[in-house]
CSV table of C-alpha atoms in Angstrom, one decimal:
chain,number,residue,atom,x,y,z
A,1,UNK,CA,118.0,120.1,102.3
A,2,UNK,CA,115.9,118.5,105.0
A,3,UNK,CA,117.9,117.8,108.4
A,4,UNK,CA,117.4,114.2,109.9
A,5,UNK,CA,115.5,115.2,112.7
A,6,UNK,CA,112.8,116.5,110.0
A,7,UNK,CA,113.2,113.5,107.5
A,8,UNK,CA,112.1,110.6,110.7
A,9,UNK,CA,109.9,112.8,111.7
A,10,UNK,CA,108.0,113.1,108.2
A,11,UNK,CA,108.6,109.0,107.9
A,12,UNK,CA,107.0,108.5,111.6
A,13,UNK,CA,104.3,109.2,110.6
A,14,UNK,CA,103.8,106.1,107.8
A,15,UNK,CA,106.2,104.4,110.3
A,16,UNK,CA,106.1,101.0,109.1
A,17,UNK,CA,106.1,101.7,105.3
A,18,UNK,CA,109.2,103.1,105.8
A,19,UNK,CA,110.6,101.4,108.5
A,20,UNK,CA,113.6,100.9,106.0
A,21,UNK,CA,114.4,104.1,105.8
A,22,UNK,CA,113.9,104.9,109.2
A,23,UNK,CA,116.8,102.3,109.4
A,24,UNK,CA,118.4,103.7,107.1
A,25,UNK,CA,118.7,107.0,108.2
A,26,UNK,CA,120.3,105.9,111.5
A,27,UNK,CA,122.8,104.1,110.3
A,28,UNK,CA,126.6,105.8,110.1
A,29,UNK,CA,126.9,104.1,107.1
A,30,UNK,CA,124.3,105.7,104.9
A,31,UNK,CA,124.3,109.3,103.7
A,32,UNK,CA,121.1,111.6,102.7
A,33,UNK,CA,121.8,112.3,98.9
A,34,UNK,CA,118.6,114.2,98.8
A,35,UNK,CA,115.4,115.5,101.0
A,36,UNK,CA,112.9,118.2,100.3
A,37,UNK,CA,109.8,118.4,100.5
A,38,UNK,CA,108.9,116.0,97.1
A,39,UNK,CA,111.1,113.1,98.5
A,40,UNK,CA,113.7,111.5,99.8
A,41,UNK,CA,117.1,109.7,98.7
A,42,UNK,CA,119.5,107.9,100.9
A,43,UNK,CA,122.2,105.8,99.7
A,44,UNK,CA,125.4,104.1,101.1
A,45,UNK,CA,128.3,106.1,101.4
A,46,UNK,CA,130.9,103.4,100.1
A,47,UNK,CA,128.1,101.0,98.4
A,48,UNK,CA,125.5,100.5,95.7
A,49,UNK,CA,122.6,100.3,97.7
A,50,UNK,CA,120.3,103.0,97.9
A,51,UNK,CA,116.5,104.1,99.5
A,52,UNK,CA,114.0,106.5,97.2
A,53,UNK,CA,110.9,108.0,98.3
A,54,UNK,CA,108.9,110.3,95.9
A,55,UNK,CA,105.8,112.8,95.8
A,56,UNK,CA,105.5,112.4,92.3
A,57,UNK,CA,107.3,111.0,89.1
A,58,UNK,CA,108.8,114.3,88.0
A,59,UNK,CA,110.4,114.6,91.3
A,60,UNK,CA,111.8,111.3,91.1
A,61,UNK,CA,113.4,111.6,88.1
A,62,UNK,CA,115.2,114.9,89.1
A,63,UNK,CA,116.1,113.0,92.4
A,64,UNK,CA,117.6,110.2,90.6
A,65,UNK,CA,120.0,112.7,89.6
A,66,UNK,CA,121.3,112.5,92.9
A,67,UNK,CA,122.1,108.5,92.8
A,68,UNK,CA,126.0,107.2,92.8
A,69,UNK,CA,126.5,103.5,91.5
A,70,UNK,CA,122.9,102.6,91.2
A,71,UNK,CA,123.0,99.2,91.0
A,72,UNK,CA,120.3,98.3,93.7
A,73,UNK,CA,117.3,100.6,95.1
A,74,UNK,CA,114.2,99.6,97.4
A,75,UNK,CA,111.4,101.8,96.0
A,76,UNK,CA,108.4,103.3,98.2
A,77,UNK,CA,106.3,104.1,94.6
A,78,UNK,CA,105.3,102.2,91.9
A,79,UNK,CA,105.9,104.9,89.0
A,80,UNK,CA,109.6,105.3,90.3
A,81,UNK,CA,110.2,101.7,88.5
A,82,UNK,CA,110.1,102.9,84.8
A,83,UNK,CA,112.3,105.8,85.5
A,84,UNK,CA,114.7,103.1,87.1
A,85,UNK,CA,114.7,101.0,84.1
A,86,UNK,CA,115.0,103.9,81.8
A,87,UNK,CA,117.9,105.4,83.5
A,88,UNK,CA,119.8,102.6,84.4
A,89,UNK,CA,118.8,99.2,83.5
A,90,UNK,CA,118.0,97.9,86.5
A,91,UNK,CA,115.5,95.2,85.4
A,92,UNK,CA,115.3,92.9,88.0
A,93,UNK,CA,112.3,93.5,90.4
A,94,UNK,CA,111.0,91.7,93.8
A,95,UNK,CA,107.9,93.5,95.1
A,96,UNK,CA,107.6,92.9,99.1
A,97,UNK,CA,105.3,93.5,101.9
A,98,UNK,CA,107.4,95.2,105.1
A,99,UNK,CA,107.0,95.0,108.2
A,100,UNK,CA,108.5,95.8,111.8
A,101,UNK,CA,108.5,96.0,115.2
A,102,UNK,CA,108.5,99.2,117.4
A,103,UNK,CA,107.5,97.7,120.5
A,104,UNK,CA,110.3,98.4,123.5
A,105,UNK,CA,109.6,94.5,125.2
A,106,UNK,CA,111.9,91.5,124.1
A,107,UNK,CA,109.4,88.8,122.5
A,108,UNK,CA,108.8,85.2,124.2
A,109,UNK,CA,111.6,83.2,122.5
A,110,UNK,CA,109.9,79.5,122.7
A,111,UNK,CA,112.2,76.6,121.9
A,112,UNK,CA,110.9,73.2,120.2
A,113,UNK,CA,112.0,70.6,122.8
A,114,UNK,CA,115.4,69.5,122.8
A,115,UNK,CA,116.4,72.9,120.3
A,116,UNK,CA,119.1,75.2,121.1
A,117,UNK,CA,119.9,78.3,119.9
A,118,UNK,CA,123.9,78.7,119.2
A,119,UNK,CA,125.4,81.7,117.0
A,120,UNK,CA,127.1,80.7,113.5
A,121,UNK,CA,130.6,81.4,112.7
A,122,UNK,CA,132.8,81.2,109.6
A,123,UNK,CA,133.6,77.8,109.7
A,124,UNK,CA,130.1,77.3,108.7
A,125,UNK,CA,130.1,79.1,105.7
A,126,UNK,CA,130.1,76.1,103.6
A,127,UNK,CA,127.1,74.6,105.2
A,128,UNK,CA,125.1,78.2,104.7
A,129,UNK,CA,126.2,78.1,101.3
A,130,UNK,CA,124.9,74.8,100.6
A,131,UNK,CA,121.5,75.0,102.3
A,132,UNK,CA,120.6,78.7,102.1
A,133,UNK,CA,117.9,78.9,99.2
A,134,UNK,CA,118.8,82.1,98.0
A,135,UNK,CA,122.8,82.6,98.4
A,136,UNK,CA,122.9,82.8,94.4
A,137,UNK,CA,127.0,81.7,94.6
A,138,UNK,CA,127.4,85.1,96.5
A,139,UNK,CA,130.3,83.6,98.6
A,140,UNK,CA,131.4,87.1,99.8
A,141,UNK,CA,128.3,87.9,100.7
A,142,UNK,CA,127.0,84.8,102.9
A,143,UNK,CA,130.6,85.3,104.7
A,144,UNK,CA,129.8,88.8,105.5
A,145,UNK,CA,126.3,88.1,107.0
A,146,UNK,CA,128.0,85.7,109.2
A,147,UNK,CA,130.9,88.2,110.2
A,148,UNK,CA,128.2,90.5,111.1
A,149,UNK,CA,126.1,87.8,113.4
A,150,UNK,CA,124.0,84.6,112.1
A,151,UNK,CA,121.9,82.6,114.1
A,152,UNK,CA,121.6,79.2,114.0
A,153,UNK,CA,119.0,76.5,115.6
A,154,UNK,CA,120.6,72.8,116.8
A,155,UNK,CA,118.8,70.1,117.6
A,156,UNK,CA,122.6,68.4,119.4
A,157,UNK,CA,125.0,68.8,116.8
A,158,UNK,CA,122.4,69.0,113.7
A,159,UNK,CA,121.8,72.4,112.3
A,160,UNK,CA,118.1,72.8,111.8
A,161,UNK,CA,118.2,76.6,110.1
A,162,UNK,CA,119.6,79.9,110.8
A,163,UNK,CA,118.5,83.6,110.7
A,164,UNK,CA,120.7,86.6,110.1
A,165,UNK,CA,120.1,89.9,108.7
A,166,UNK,CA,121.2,91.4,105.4
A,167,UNK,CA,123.4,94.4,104.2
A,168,UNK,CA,121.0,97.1,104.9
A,169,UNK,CA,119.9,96.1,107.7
A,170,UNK,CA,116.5,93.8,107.2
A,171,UNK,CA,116.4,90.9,109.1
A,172,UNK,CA,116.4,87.8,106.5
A,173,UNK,CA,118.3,84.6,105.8
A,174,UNK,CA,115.8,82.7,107.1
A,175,UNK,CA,115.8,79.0,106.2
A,176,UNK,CA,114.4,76.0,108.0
A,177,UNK,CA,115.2,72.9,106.5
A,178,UNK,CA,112.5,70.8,105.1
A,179,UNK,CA,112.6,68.0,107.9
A,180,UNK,CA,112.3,70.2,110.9
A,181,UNK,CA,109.5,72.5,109.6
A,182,UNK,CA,106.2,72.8,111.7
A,183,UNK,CA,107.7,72.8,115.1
A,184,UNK,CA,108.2,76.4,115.7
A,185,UNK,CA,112.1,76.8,114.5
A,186,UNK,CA,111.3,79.5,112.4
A,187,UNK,CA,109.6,81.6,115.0
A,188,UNK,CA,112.2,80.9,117.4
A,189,UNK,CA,114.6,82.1,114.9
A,190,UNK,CA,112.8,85.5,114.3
A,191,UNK,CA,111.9,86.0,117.8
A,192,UNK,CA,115.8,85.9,119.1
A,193,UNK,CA,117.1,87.9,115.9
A,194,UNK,CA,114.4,90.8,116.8
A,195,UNK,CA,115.7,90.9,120.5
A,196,UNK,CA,119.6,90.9,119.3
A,197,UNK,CA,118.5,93.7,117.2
A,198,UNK,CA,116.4,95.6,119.9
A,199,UNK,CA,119.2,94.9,122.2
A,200,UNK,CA,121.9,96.7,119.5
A,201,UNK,CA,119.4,99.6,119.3
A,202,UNK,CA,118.1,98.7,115.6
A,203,UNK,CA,114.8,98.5,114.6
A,204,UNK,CA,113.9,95.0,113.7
A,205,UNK,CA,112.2,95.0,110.1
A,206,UNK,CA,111.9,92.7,107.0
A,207,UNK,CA,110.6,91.8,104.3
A,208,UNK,CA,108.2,89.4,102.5
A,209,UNK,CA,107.5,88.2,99.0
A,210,UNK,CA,104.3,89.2,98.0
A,211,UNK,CA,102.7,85.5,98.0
A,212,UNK,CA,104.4,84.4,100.7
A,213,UNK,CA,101.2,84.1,103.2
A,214,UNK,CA,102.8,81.9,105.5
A,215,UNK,CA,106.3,84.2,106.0
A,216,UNK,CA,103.4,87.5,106.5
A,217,UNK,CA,101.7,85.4,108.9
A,218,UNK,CA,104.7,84.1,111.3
A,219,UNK,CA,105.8,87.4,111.4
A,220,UNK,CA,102.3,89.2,112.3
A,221,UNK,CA,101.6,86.1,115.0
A,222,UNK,CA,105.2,87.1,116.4
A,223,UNK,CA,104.2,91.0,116.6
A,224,UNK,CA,105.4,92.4,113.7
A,225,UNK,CA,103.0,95.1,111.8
A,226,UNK,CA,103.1,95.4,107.7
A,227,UNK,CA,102.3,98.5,105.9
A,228,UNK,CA,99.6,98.6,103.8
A,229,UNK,CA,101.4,99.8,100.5
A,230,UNK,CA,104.4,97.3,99.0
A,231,UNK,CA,107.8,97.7,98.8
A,232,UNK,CA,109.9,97.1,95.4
A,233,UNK,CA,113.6,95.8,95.2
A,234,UNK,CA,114.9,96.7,91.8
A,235,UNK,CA,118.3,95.1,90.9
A,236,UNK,CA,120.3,94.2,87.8
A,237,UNK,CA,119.2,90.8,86.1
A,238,UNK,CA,121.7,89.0,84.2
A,239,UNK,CA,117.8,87.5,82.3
């Protein structure tokens, strides 16, 4: 088994392809289910998420020998999908561009006139629900991304949109509501969630829908590099 040390080292140097994992690795609560030299597996220690990286598909379905409560996995190689399926049904797919910022500097954080930037707190939970496009019903979840820190952009006492970062550690949540788009909420948004996160000592990453040119492009005008290969979230899909 590879030590940590060796593992960022070997992800440095595709850094932003596997910024995730990078991440990952870090984080107290993640635990390395398997590294060699054909690939790596991390996965939560008390969750269903978990990160696979592999030299070949042989090697990734003897890894995936190694996973506990699959029920999620962000994927680094294409071929790793149909062993997914095949093993445990996870059907559900959303194939991503990545990127992330390394840089040591704080960004600029420029405010539209008359915005402020205030953090969110439970008793807004309802109003997250309501207008975040992809909370999917997942009370529990929105309530434990606002636990863990939210960010949200007033205009007086009118919420404009909010930022926050997910379970593993990607900065998402991003919405801007219809009516105050085009005026530089959204990068506002991104720019003071990547400093909170450079401030905690966390590597500011994300990802985007393939498709989504105008997400890839706010994030590369803010600083943020993308890797050249995609990403893959596979899931469980009630389709």
């Amino acid at each position: 088994m590879l030590g940590k040390e060796e593992i960022e080292t070997h992800f440095y140097q595709d850094k932003y392809f596997y910024a995730d994992m990078i991440a990952a690795l870090r984080d107290s609560r993640n635990r390395v289910a398997y590294a060699e030299a054909d690939g790596v597996l991390l996965r939560m220690r008390a969750g269903y998420m978990h990160w696979l990286t592999a030299e070949t598909p042989e090697a990734a379905e003897r890894i995936l020998n190694f996973a506990k409560r699959p029920d999620m996995f962000l994927i680094h190689q294409d071929f790793c999908k149909e062993i997914i399926i095949r093993k445990f049904g996870l059907c559900g797919e959303m194939r991503c561009w990545q990127g992330a910022y390394f840089g040591m500097e704080p960004l600029p954080v420029v405010l539209p006139e008359g915005m402020e930037l205030r953090d969110l707190h439970m008793s807004d939970l309802d109003m997250v629900m309501e207008r975040y496009t992809h909370a999917d019903g997942d009370r529990a979840y929105i309530a434990s991304r606002l636990k863990y820190g939210m960010i949200g952009a007033y205009f007086g006492e009118t919420c404009a949109g909010f930022v926050g970062v997910h379970g593993e550690g990607s900065m998402g949540l991003l919405e801007v509501f219809p009516e105050y788009r085009r005026m530089g909420v959204a990068s506002a948004l991104e720019s003071a969630m990547t400093n909170r996160m450079l401030a905690k000592g966390l590597i500011p990453y994300g990802h985007v829908v393939v498709g989504n040119e105008a997400s890839r492009a706010l994030q590369k005008k803010l600083g943020f590099t993308f890797a050249e290969q995609t990403v893959s979230w596979l899931f469980r899909s009630e389709e």
